[in-house]
Amino acid sequence: MRVSWFNGALIEGAIGVDPADRGLTHGDGVFETILVRKGQPIWFAEHLLRLREAAIELGVACDLVIIRDAVLAILQKSNSESEVLRITLTRGVVIARSLSGEGIAPSLLVTLAPFVAMEISAFTLVTSSIRRNETSPASRMKTLSYIDNILAAREVAALADDALMLNTQAHVACTTIGNLFLLTGNQLITPQLDQGVLPGVTRAKILHLASELRLQAVEAVVQPEDLLSADAVFCCNSLRLVTAVTKVDNRDVGQRSLVELKKLISERI
Amino acid sequence: MRVSWFNGALIEGAIGVDPADRGLTHGDGVFETILVRKGQPIWFAEHLLRLREAAIELGVACDLVIIRDAVLAILQKSNSESEVLRITLTRGVVIARSLSGEGIAPSLLVTLAPFVAMEISAFTLVTSSIRRNETSPASRMKTLSYIDNILAAREVAALADDALMLNTQAHVACTTIGNLFLLTGNQLITPQLDQGVLPGVTRAKILHLASELRLQAVEAVVQPEDLLSADAVFCCNSLRLVTAVTKVDNRDVGQRSLVELKKLISERI
């Protein structure tokens, strides 16, 4: 059985969760998944900051000192070249029978699992009928309420590697597990945050590194047809980093090389 | 400590959850909350059917025999006049690192808690900026991914008793905890299911009982301004049953009597 850190202790196997914990009962919490290479969490500070910002917006207490200590404790158990660290913070138990109620004490779960990055040569997307709800602040947080992305992933699972998710205005938002970028001329374009996308840590790194590739970073409103006219389209997240998209809805997309970008990203982790 | 039924056994206090259970990690599951009066679950068959339909749509195995046995076991612990029974069914653990993956075995949690129905005389609503996402099938299921409703409830908590949620088309959907009805002339109107609303058990009962009150039940697209011109507006759910709305966004709404309807509903539970 694998070891987790849960509410103050390292635990083997199942963890003792209060059956009224709002993380379990209402997807009421936030999480981060972080790549670990040779025992080192990559872009750890950035992930912690994002977690804290989301926790503040949800009204969930977030003590970064406790979280750092928990991560250090679990990283002692690191035993693979490449692993995934997950930090889960829930609102805990709410005493009053009220959706808007405050939690008594948050629950903190930290886990470490082996991560085998599959090299996918042809990453294809099919558009989901399920839209990202950009009217909700949750669309810009990595909350435990993942059901729309799960349903979108299941909708296209037999057809493509991932779902392209548009927002309620039919603009491009993201995939179910990552941000999207378009490489068009000298522009590196990604949907802006008000389009219903996560402020991805890898997304921010890429925007920051663009100038080193003599590219102009642009956050914009992206239309679905822009994907088909781009020189290249790629998906990014903190585990798989950069993955080229080859087809959208069975139509070929540009295949300009991403070698330089991938090299730059891997140098910075 | 209260007793729960979890995965085959009655447990006091904390339950032993796999830290990778998708209910906890991704709000990936469904639930029902059921009113219990003198040890009897109200409209139990209807709740079980709704749970099973949602589970099928999510691809989560749902064995009603096991669920019924669990409910019977926990109802042995009934010790109040009025209680709330909650059935939570999660996808359980998914082996592959894949949002669309299948669960190995679902987790089933059944809890029973005292329920004190507060008689609220002036139930007010304020419109949330967060829309119900009617493009997602999850908007028609009681899934664990409740974060949008939680954020909407928190947004208006200082201003009103609950949030009015519109859908992405700016039509009336529901509140964060119940369905909405309008009483207008001889019509009893509620937003139709494609508007991003749960197929509420109490909602269905009311639609069914309308004719006994010489009212015509209508499922329709409802505009926000329709609320202000109605003779009465009310909210319903399985615990509070029928609650009259007095104000929407600080504007008075009609106060035609709901006594007959309330009486009919309480006779049928």
Coordinates of C-alpha atoms in Angstrom, one line a residue:
Chain A
M1 CA 0.0 0.0 0.0
R2 CA 1.2 3.5 -0.8
V3 CA 1.8 6.1 1.9
S4 CA -0.1 9.4 2.1
W5 CA 0.2 12.4 4.4
F6 CA -3.3 13.1 5.9
N7 CA -4.1 15.7 8.5
G8 CA -0.8 15.5 10.3
A9 CA 0.4 12.0 9.9
L10 CA 1.9 9.6 7.3
I11 CA -0.7 6.9 6.7
E12 CA -0.5 3.6 4.8
G13 CA -3.5 2.7 2.7
A14 CA -6.9 4.1 3.5
I15 CA -7.2 7.4 5.3
G16 CA -9.7 8.2 8.0
V17 CA -12.0 10.8 6.5
D18 CA -14.9 12.4 8.3
P19 CA -18.0 11.2 6.3
A20 CA -19.2 14.9 6.4
D21 CA -16.0 16.3 4.9
R22 CA -17.1 18.7 2.2
G23 CA -14.3 17.5 -0.1
L24 CA -15.9 14.1 -0.2
T25 CA -19.5 15.2 -0.1
H26 CA -19.5 18.3 -2.3
G27 CA -16.2 18.5 -4.3
D28 CA -15.5 21.5 -2.0
G29 CA -11.8 22.1 -2.1
V30 CA -8.8 22.6 -4.4
F31 CA -5.8 20.6 -5.5
E32 CA -2.5 20.7 -7.3
T33 CA -0.6 18.0 -9.2
I34 CA 3.1 18.6 -9.4
L35 CA 5.8 16.8 -11.3
V36 CA 8.6 15.4 -9.2
R37 CA 11.9 14.6 -10.8
K38 CA 14.5 12.7 -8.7
G39 CA 12.7 13.7 -5.6
Q40 CA 12.4 17.4 -6.5
P41 CA 9.0 19.0 -7.0
I42 CA 9.1 21.1 -10.2
W43 CA 7.8 24.7 -10.0
F44 CA 6.7 24.1 -6.4
A45 CA 6.5 27.7 -5.4
E46 CA 4.2 28.5 -8.3
H47 CA 1.9 25.6 -7.5
L48 CA 1.7 26.6 -3.9
L49 CA 0.8 30.2 -4.8
R50 CA -1.9 29.0 -7.1
L51 CA -3.3 26.7 -4.4
R52 CA -3.3 29.5 -1.9
E53 CA -5.1 31.9 -4.3
A54 CA -7.8 29.5 -5.0
A55 CA -8.2 28.6 -1.3
I56 CA -8.6 32.2 -0.4
E57 CA -11.2 32.7 -3.1
L58 CA -13.1 29.6 -1.8
G59 CA -12.7 30.7 1.8
V60 CA -10.7 27.7 2.8
A61 CA -7.9 28.2 5.3
C62 CA -4.6 27.4 3.7
D63 CA -1.4 27.2 5.8
L64 CA 1.6 27.0 3.4
V65 CA 4.0 26.1 6.3
I66 CA 1.9 23.0 7.1
I67 CA 1.6 22.1 3.4
R68 CA 5.4 22.5 2.9
D69 CA 6.1 20.3 5.9
A70 CA 3.7 17.6 4.6
V71 CA 5.3 17.7 1.2
L72 CA 8.8 17.3 2.7
A73 CA 7.6 14.4 4.8
I74 CA 6.1 12.6 1.8
L75 CA 9.1 13.3 -0.5
Q76 CA 11.1 11.2 1.9
K77 CA 9.3 8.3 0.4
S78 CA 10.3 9.3 -3.1
N79 CA 11.7 6.2 -4.9
S80 CA 11.2 6.8 -8.7
E81 CA 12.9 9.0 -11.3
S82 CA 9.6 10.6 -12.1
E83 CA 6.6 11.0 -9.8
V84 CA 3.5 13.0 -9.3
L85 CA 2.8 14.8 -6.1
R86 CA -0.8 15.8 -5.4
I87 CA -1.8 18.3 -2.7
T88 CA -5.5 18.2 -1.9
L89 CA -7.1 20.8 0.5
T90 CA -10.8 20.5 1.4
R91 CA -13.1 22.8 3.4
G92 CA -13.4 20.0 5.9
V93 CA -16.6 19.7 7.9
V94 CA -19.2 22.5 8.0
I95 CA -21.4 22.3 11.1
A96 CA -24.5 24.2 9.9
R97 CA -26.5 22.6 7.2
S98 CA -25.6 25.3 4.7
L99 CA -23.9 25.3 1.4
S100 CA -22.3 28.7 2.2
G101 CA -21.1 27.7 5.6
E102 CA -17.5 27.9 6.9
G103 CA -15.4 24.8 7.5
I104 CA -14.2 24.1 11.0
A105 CA -10.8 22.9 10.0
P106 CA -9.6 22.1 6.4
S107 CA -8.4 18.6 5.5
L108 CA -5.0 18.3 3.9
L109 CA -4.1 15.2 1.9
V110 CA -0.7 14.8 0.1
T111 CA 0.1 11.8 -2.0
L112 CA 3.0 10.7 -4.2
A113 CA 2.6 8.3 -7.0
P114 CA 4.9 7.0 -9.8
F115 CA 4.5 8.9 -13.1
V116 CA 5.2 7.4 -16.4
A117 CA 5.0 10.0 -19.1
M118 CA 3.7 8.4 -22.2
E119 CA 5.2 9.8 -25.3
I120 CA 2.2 10.4 -27.5
S121 CA 3.1 11.0 -31.1
A122 CA -0.3 12.0 -32.4
F123 CA -2.4 13.9 -29.9
T124 CA -5.9 14.4 -31.3
L125 CA -8.8 16.5 -30.1
V126 CA -12.5 16.3 -30.7
T127 CA -14.8 19.1 -29.5
S128 CA -17.0 18.2 -26.5
S129 CA -20.6 19.3 -26.4
I130 CA -19.9 20.3 -22.7
R131 CA -18.8 23.9 -22.4
R132 CA -16.4 25.4 -19.8
N133 CA -18.5 27.7 -17.6
E134 CA -16.5 30.9 -17.6
T135 CA -19.2 32.6 -15.5
S136 CA -17.9 30.6 -12.5
P137 CA -14.7 31.5 -10.7
A138 CA -14.3 27.8 -10.3
S139 CA -13.3 27.7 -14.0
R140 CA -10.1 29.5 -13.0
M141 CA -9.4 27.2 -10.1
K142 CA -8.3 23.6 -9.8
T143 CA -11.2 22.6 -7.6
L144 CA -12.2 19.0 -6.7
S145 CA -15.5 19.5 -8.7
Y146 CA -14.2 17.9 -11.9
I147 CA -17.3 16.3 -13.2
D148 CA -17.7 18.5 -16.4
N149 CA -14.2 17.7 -17.5
I150 CA -14.7 14.0 -16.6
L151 CA -17.9 13.9 -18.7
A152 CA -16.2 15.7 -21.6
A153 CA -13.3 13.2 -21.5
R154 CA -15.7 10.3 -21.5
E155 CA -17.7 11.8 -24.3
V156 CA -14.8 11.8 -26.7
A157 CA -12.7 8.9 -25.3
A158 CA -13.4 6.6 -28.2
L159 CA -12.8 9.3 -30.8
A160 CA -9.7 11.2 -29.7
D161 CA -6.9 11.6 -27.1
D162 CA -8.7 14.4 -25.3
A163 CA -11.7 16.8 -25.6
L164 CA -11.5 20.3 -26.9
M165 CA -13.6 22.4 -24.6
L166 CA -15.2 25.6 -25.8
N167 CA -16.7 28.1 -23.3
T168 CA -20.3 29.2 -23.3
Q169 CA -19.6 31.8 -25.9
A170 CA -18.2 29.0 -28.2
H171 CA -14.7 30.4 -27.9
V172 CA -11.7 28.0 -27.4
A173 CA -11.0 27.4 -23.7
C174 CA -8.8 24.3 -23.0
T175 CA -8.7 20.5 -23.0
T176 CA -9.9 18.4 -20.1
I177 CA -6.3 18.2 -18.7
G178 CA -4.4 21.2 -20.0
N179 CA -4.2 24.6 -21.5
L180 CA -4.0 25.2 -25.3
F181 CA -1.6 27.3 -27.3
L182 CA -1.5 28.3 -31.0
L183 CA 1.7 29.1 -32.8
T184 CA 0.9 31.5 -35.6
G185 CA 3.7 33.4 -37.4
N186 CA 5.7 34.9 -34.6
Q187 CA 2.8 34.8 -32.1
L188 CA 2.3 32.3 -29.3
I189 CA -1.4 32.6 -28.5
T190 CA -3.4 31.2 -25.6
P191 CA -7.0 31.8 -24.5
Q192 CA -7.1 34.6 -21.9
L193 CA -8.1 33.7 -18.3
D194 CA -11.6 35.1 -18.5
Q195 CA -12.3 32.4 -21.2
G196 CA -12.9 29.8 -18.5
V197 CA -9.3 28.4 -18.3
L198 CA -7.0 27.5 -15.4
P199 CA -4.1 29.8 -14.8
G200 CA -1.8 26.9 -15.7
V201 CA 1.7 26.9 -14.2
T202 CA 3.2 25.5 -17.4
R203 CA 1.0 28.0 -19.4
A204 CA 2.6 30.9 -17.4
K205 CA 6.1 29.5 -17.9
I206 CA 5.5 29.3 -21.7
L207 CA 4.2 32.8 -21.8
H208 CA 7.3 34.0 -19.9
L209 CA 9.7 32.1 -22.1
A210 CA 8.2 33.1 -25.5
S211 CA 10.6 36.0 -25.9
E212 CA 13.6 33.7 -25.7
L213 CA 12.2 32.0 -28.8
R214 CA 11.7 35.4 -30.5
L215 CA 7.9 34.9 -30.2
Q216 CA 5.3 37.3 -29.0
A217 CA 3.2 35.9 -26.1
V218 CA -0.5 36.8 -26.6
E219 CA -3.5 36.1 -24.3
A220 CA -6.6 36.5 -26.4
V221 CA -10.1 35.3 -27.3
V222 CA -9.5 32.3 -29.6
Q223 CA -12.1 31.1 -32.1
P224 CA -12.3 27.4 -33.0
E225 CA -11.3 28.1 -36.6
D226 CA -8.1 29.7 -35.4
L227 CA -6.9 26.3 -34.5
L228 CA -7.1 25.1 -38.1
S229 CA -5.2 28.0 -39.5
A230 CA -2.4 28.0 -36.9
D231 CA 1.1 26.8 -37.8
A232 CA 1.0 24.5 -34.7
V233 CA -1.3 23.8 -31.8
F234 CA -0.2 22.3 -28.5
C235 CA -1.6 21.3 -25.2
C236 CA 0.4 21.9 -21.9
N237 CA 0.1 20.8 -18.3
S238 CA 2.4 20.3 -15.4
L239 CA 2.9 16.6 -15.9
R240 CA 3.1 16.1 -19.7
L241 CA 4.5 19.6 -20.3
V242 CA 4.1 20.2 -24.1
T243 CA 2.2 17.9 -26.4
A244 CA 1.6 18.7 -30.1
V245 CA -2.0 18.4 -31.3
T246 CA -2.2 16.8 -34.8
K247 CA -6.0 16.8 -35.4
V248 CA -9.0 18.7 -34.3
D249 CA -12.3 17.1 -35.1
N250 CA -10.5 14.9 -37.6
R251 CA -9.1 17.8 -39.5
D252 CA -5.3 18.2 -39.7
V253 CA -3.7 21.1 -37.9
G254 CA -0.3 22.7 -38.7
Q255 CA 2.7 20.8 -37.7
R256 CA 5.4 23.5 -37.3
S257 CA 8.2 22.1 -35.1
L258 CA 7.9 22.5 -31.3
V259 CA 11.4 21.2 -30.7
E260 CA 12.9 24.5 -29.6
L261 CA 10.0 25.2 -27.2
K262 CA 10.2 21.7 -25.7
K263 CA 13.9 22.0 -25.3
L264 CA 13.6 25.3 -23.5
I265 CA 10.9 24.0 -21.2
S266 CA 12.8 20.9 -20.2
E267 CA 15.9 23.0 -19.5
R268 CA 13.8 25.1 -17.0
I269 CA 12.4 22.2 -15.0
Chain B
M1 CA -19.6 10.0 17.0
R2 CA -22.3 9.3 14.4
V3 CA -22.6 5.9 12.6
S4 CA -22.2 5.6 8.8
W5 CA -22.5 2.7 6.5
F6 CA -19.4 2.6 4.3
N7 CA -18.5 -0.1 1.8
G8 CA -20.2 -3.0 3.6
A9 CA -20.0 -2.1 7.3
L10 CA -21.4 0.2 9.9
I11 CA -18.6 2.5 11.0
E12 CA -18.4 4.9 13.9
G13 CA -16.7 8.2 13.2
A14 CA -14.1 8.5 10.4
I15 CA -14.4 6.1 7.4
G16 CA -11.4 4.5 5.7
V17 CA -11.3 6.1 2.2
D18 CA -8.8 5.2 -0.4
P19 CA -6.8 8.4 -1.0
A20 CA -7.3 7.8 -4.7
D21 CA -11.1 7.5 -4.6
R22 CA -12.4 9.7 -7.3
G23 CA -15.2 10.9 -5.1
L24 CA -12.7 12.6 -2.9
T25 CA -10.2 13.6 -5.6
H26 CA -12.5 14.7 -8.4
G27 CA -16.1 15.1 -7.2
D28 CA -16.7 12.0 -9.3
G29 CA -20.0 10.5 -8.1
V30 CA -23.6 11.1 -7.3
F31 CA -25.7 11.5 -4.2
E32 CA -29.2 11.8 -2.8
T33 CA -30.5 13.5 0.3
I34 CA -33.8 12.0 1.5
L35 CA -36.1 13.2 4.2
V36 CA -36.7 10.6 7.0
R37 CA -39.9 10.9 9.1
K38 CA -40.2 8.6 12.1
G39 CA -37.6 6.2 10.6
Q40 CA -39.3 6.1 7.1
P41 CA -37.5 7.5 4.1
I42 CA -39.9 9.7 2.1
W43 CA -40.2 9.1 -1.7
F44 CA -37.4 6.5 -1.4
A45 CA -38.1 4.7 -4.7
E46 CA -38.0 8.0 -6.6
H47 CA -34.7 9.0 -5.1
L48 CA -33.2 5.5 -5.8
L49 CA -34.4 5.7 -9.5
R50 CA -32.8 9.2 -9.9
L51 CA -29.6 8.0 -8.3
R52 CA -29.4 5.0 -10.6
E53 CA -30.1 7.1 -13.7
A54 CA -27.3 9.5 -12.9
A55 CA -24.9 6.6 -12.1
I56 CA -25.7 5.0 -15.4
E57 CA -25.0 8.3 -17.2
L58 CA -21.7 8.7 -15.3
G59 CA -20.7 5.0 -15.9
V60 CA -20.7 4.2 -12.2
A61 CA -21.9 0.8 -11.2
C62 CA -25.0 1.1 -9.0
D63 CA -26.5 -2.0 -7.2
L64 CA -29.8 -1.0 -5.8
V65 CA -30.0 -4.2 -3.7
I66 CA -26.8 -3.3 -1.9
I67 CA -28.0 0.3 -1.5
R68 CA -31.3 -0.8 -0.1
D69 CA -29.6 -3.1 2.4
A70 CA -27.3 -0.3 3.5
V71 CA -30.2 2.1 4.0
L72 CA -32.1 -0.5 6.0
A73 CA -29.0 -1.0 8.2
I74 CA -28.5 2.7 8.9
L75 CA -32.2 3.2 9.5
Q76 CA -31.9 0.9 12.5
K77 CA -30.0 3.8 14.1
S78 CA -32.9 6.2 13.5
N79 CA -33.6 8.1 16.7
S80 CA -35.2 11.4 15.8
E81 CA -38.6 12.4 14.5
S82 CA -37.1 14.0 11.4
E83 CA -33.7 13.1 9.9
V84 CA -31.8 13.3 6.6
L85 CA -30.5 10.2 4.9
R86 CA -27.7 10.7 2.4
I87 CA -26.6 8.1 -0.1
T88 CA -23.3 8.9 -1.8
L89 CA -22.0 6.7 -4.6
T90 CA -18.5 7.4 -6.1
R91 CA -16.6 6.0 -9.0
G92 CA -14.1 4.6 -6.6
V93 CA -10.5 4.1 -7.7
V94 CA -9.5 4.4 -11.3
I95 CA -6.3 2.5 -12.0
A96 CA -5.1 4.3 -15.2
R97 CA -4.1 7.9 -14.9
S98 CA -7.1 9.0 -17.1
L99 CA -10.0 11.3 -16.4
S100 CA -12.2 9.0 -18.6
G101 CA -11.1 5.8 -17.0
E102 CA -13.5 3.2 -15.4
G103 CA -13.6 2.7 -11.7
I104 CA -12.6 -0.7 -10.2
A105 CA -15.4 -0.7 -7.6
P106 CA -17.7 2.1 -6.6
S107 CA -17.7 3.4 -3.0
L108 CA -21.0 3.6 -1.2
L109 CA -21.5 5.8 1.8
V110 CA -24.8 6.1 3.6
T111 CA -25.3 8.5 6.5
L112 CA -28.2 9.6 8.7
A113 CA -28.3 12.9 10.6
P114 CA -30.9 14.8 12.6
F115 CA -32.8 17.3 10.5
V116 CA -34.4 20.4 12.0
A117 CA -36.5 22.1 9.4
M118 CA -36.3 25.8 10.0
E119 CA -39.6 27.6 9.3
I120 CA -38.4 30.5 7.2
S121 CA -41.1 33.2 6.9
A122 CA -39.3 35.4 4.3
F123 CA -37.2 33.5 1.8
T124 CA -35.3 36.0 -0.3
L125 CA -33.3 35.4 -3.5
V126 CA -30.5 37.5 -5.1
T127 CA -29.3 36.6 -8.6
S128 CA -25.8 35.0 -8.7
S129 CA -23.3 36.0 -11.3
I130 CA -22.5 32.3 -11.6
R131 CA -24.7 30.5 -14.2
R132 CA -25.9 27.0 -14.3
N133 CA -24.1 25.2 -17.1
E134 CA -27.0 23.6 -19.0
T135 CA -24.5 22.3 -21.7
S136 CA -23.3 19.7 -19.1
P137 CA -25.4 16.6 -18.3
A138 CA -24.1 17.1 -14.8
S139 CA -26.5 20.1 -14.5
R140 CA -29.3 17.5 -14.5
M141 CA -27.6 15.1 -12.0
K142 CA -26.9 15.5 -8.3
T143 CA -23.2 15.0 -8.6
L144 CA -20.6 15.5 -5.9
S145 CA -19.1 18.4 -8.0
Y146 CA -21.1 21.1 -6.2
I147 CA -18.6 24.0 -6.4
D148 CA -20.6 26.3 -8.6
N149 CA -23.6 26.1 -6.3
I150 CA -21.3 26.6 -3.3
L151 CA -19.7 29.7 -4.8
A152 CA -23.1 31.1 -5.7
A153 CA -24.4 30.5 -2.2
R154 CA -21.4 32.2 -0.7
E155 CA -21.7 35.1 -3.2
V156 CA -25.1 36.1 -1.9
A157 CA -24.9 34.8 1.7
A158 CA -24.9 38.3 3.2
L159 CA -27.7 39.5 0.9
A160 CA -30.3 36.9 0.7
D161 CA -31.4 33.4 1.9
D162 CA -30.3 31.8 -1.3
A163 CA -29.0 32.5 -4.8
L164 CA -31.2 32.6 -7.9
M165 CA -29.2 30.8 -10.6
L166 CA -29.8 31.6 -14.3
N167 CA -28.4 29.4 -17.0
T168 CA -25.9 30.5 -19.7
Q169 CA -28.8 31.8 -21.8
A170 CA -29.9 34.1 -18.9
H171 CA -33.0 32.0 -18.3
V172 CA -34.2 31.1 -14.8
A173 CA -32.8 27.7 -13.7
C174 CA -33.0 27.1 -9.9
T175 CA -31.6 28.1 -6.6
T176 CA -28.5 26.5 -5.1
I177 CA -30.5 24.0 -3.2
G178 CA -33.8 23.6 -4.9
N179 CA -36.1 23.9 -7.9
L180 CA -38.2 27.0 -8.6
F181 CA -41.9 27.2 -9.4
L182 CA -44.1 30.2 -10.5
L183 CA -47.8 30.3 -9.8
T184 CA -49.4 32.4 -12.4
G185 CA -53.2 32.4 -12.9
N186 CA -54.1 28.7 -13.1
Q187 CA -50.6 27.7 -14.2
L188 CA -47.9 26.1 -12.1
I189 CA -44.7 26.8 -14.1
T190 CA -41.2 25.4 -13.6
P191 CA -38.1 25.6 -15.8
Q192 CA -37.9 22.6 -18.1
L193 CA -35.1 20.1 -17.6
D194 CA -32.9 21.3 -20.5
Q195 CA -32.5 24.6 -18.6
G196 CA -29.8 23.2 -16.4
V197 CA -32.0 22.0 -13.5
L198 CA -32.1 18.9 -11.4
P199 CA -35.0 16.5 -12.0
G200 CA -36.1 17.2 -8.4
V201 CA -38.1 14.6 -6.7
T202 CA -40.3 17.2 -5.0
R203 CA -40.5 19.0 -8.4
A204 CA -42.0 15.9 -10.0
K205 CA -44.4 15.4 -7.1
I206 CA -45.7 19.0 -7.5
L207 CA -46.1 18.7 -11.2
H208 CA -48.0 15.5 -10.6
L209 CA -50.3 17.0 -7.9
A210 CA -51.0 20.2 -9.8
S211 CA -54.3 18.9 -11.3
E212 CA -55.6 18.2 -7.8
L213 CA -55.4 21.9 -7.1
R214 CA -57.1 22.7 -10.5
L215 CA -53.8 24.0 -11.8
Q216 CA -52.1 23.3 -15.1
A217 CA -48.5 22.0 -14.7
V218 CA -46.1 23.6 -17.2
E219 CA -42.5 23.0 -17.8
A220 CA -41.1 26.0 -19.8
V221 CA -38.4 28.4 -20.5
V222 CA -38.7 31.0 -17.7
Q223 CA -37.4 34.6 -18.0
P224 CA -36.2 36.4 -14.9
E225 CA -38.9 39.1 -15.3
D226 CA -41.5 36.3 -15.2
L227 CA -40.7 35.9 -11.5
L228 CA -41.7 39.5 -10.8
S229 CA -45.1 39.2 -12.5
A230 CA -46.0 35.8 -11.0
D231 CA -48.8 35.5 -8.3
A232 CA -46.3 33.5 -6.2
V233 CA -42.8 32.1 -6.5
F234 CA -41.6 29.2 -4.4
C235 CA -38.6 27.0 -4.0
C236 CA -38.8 23.2 -3.4
N237 CA -36.5 20.4 -2.4
S238 CA -36.7 17.0 -0.7
L239 CA -36.0 18.4 2.8
R240 CA -37.7 21.7 3.1
L241 CA -40.4 20.8 0.7
V242 CA -42.1 24.1 -0.3
T243 CA -40.8 27.5 0.7
A244 CA -42.4 30.8 -0.5
V245 CA -40.1 33.4 -2.1
T246 CA -40.8 36.9 -0.9
K247 CA -38.2 39.0 -2.8
V248 CA -36.0 38.6 -5.8
D249 CA -33.1 41.1 -6.0
N250 CA -34.8 43.1 -3.3
R251 CA -38.0 43.4 -5.4
D252 CA -41.3 42.1 -3.9
V253 CA -42.8 39.1 -5.6
G254 CA -46.5 38.0 -5.5
Q255 CA -47.7 36.4 -2.3
R256 CA -50.6 34.4 -3.4
S257 CA -51.3 31.7 -0.7
L258 CA -49.5 28.4 -1.0
V259 CA -51.4 26.8 1.9
E260 CA -53.4 24.4 -0.3
L261 CA -50.2 23.2 -2.1
K262 CA -48.3 22.8 1.2
K263 CA -51.1 20.9 2.7
L264 CA -51.4 18.5 -0.3
I265 CA -47.6 17.9 -0.3
S266 CA -47.5 17.1 3.4
E267 CA -50.4 14.7 3.0
R268 CA -48.4 12.8 0.4
I269 CA -45.2 12.3 2.4

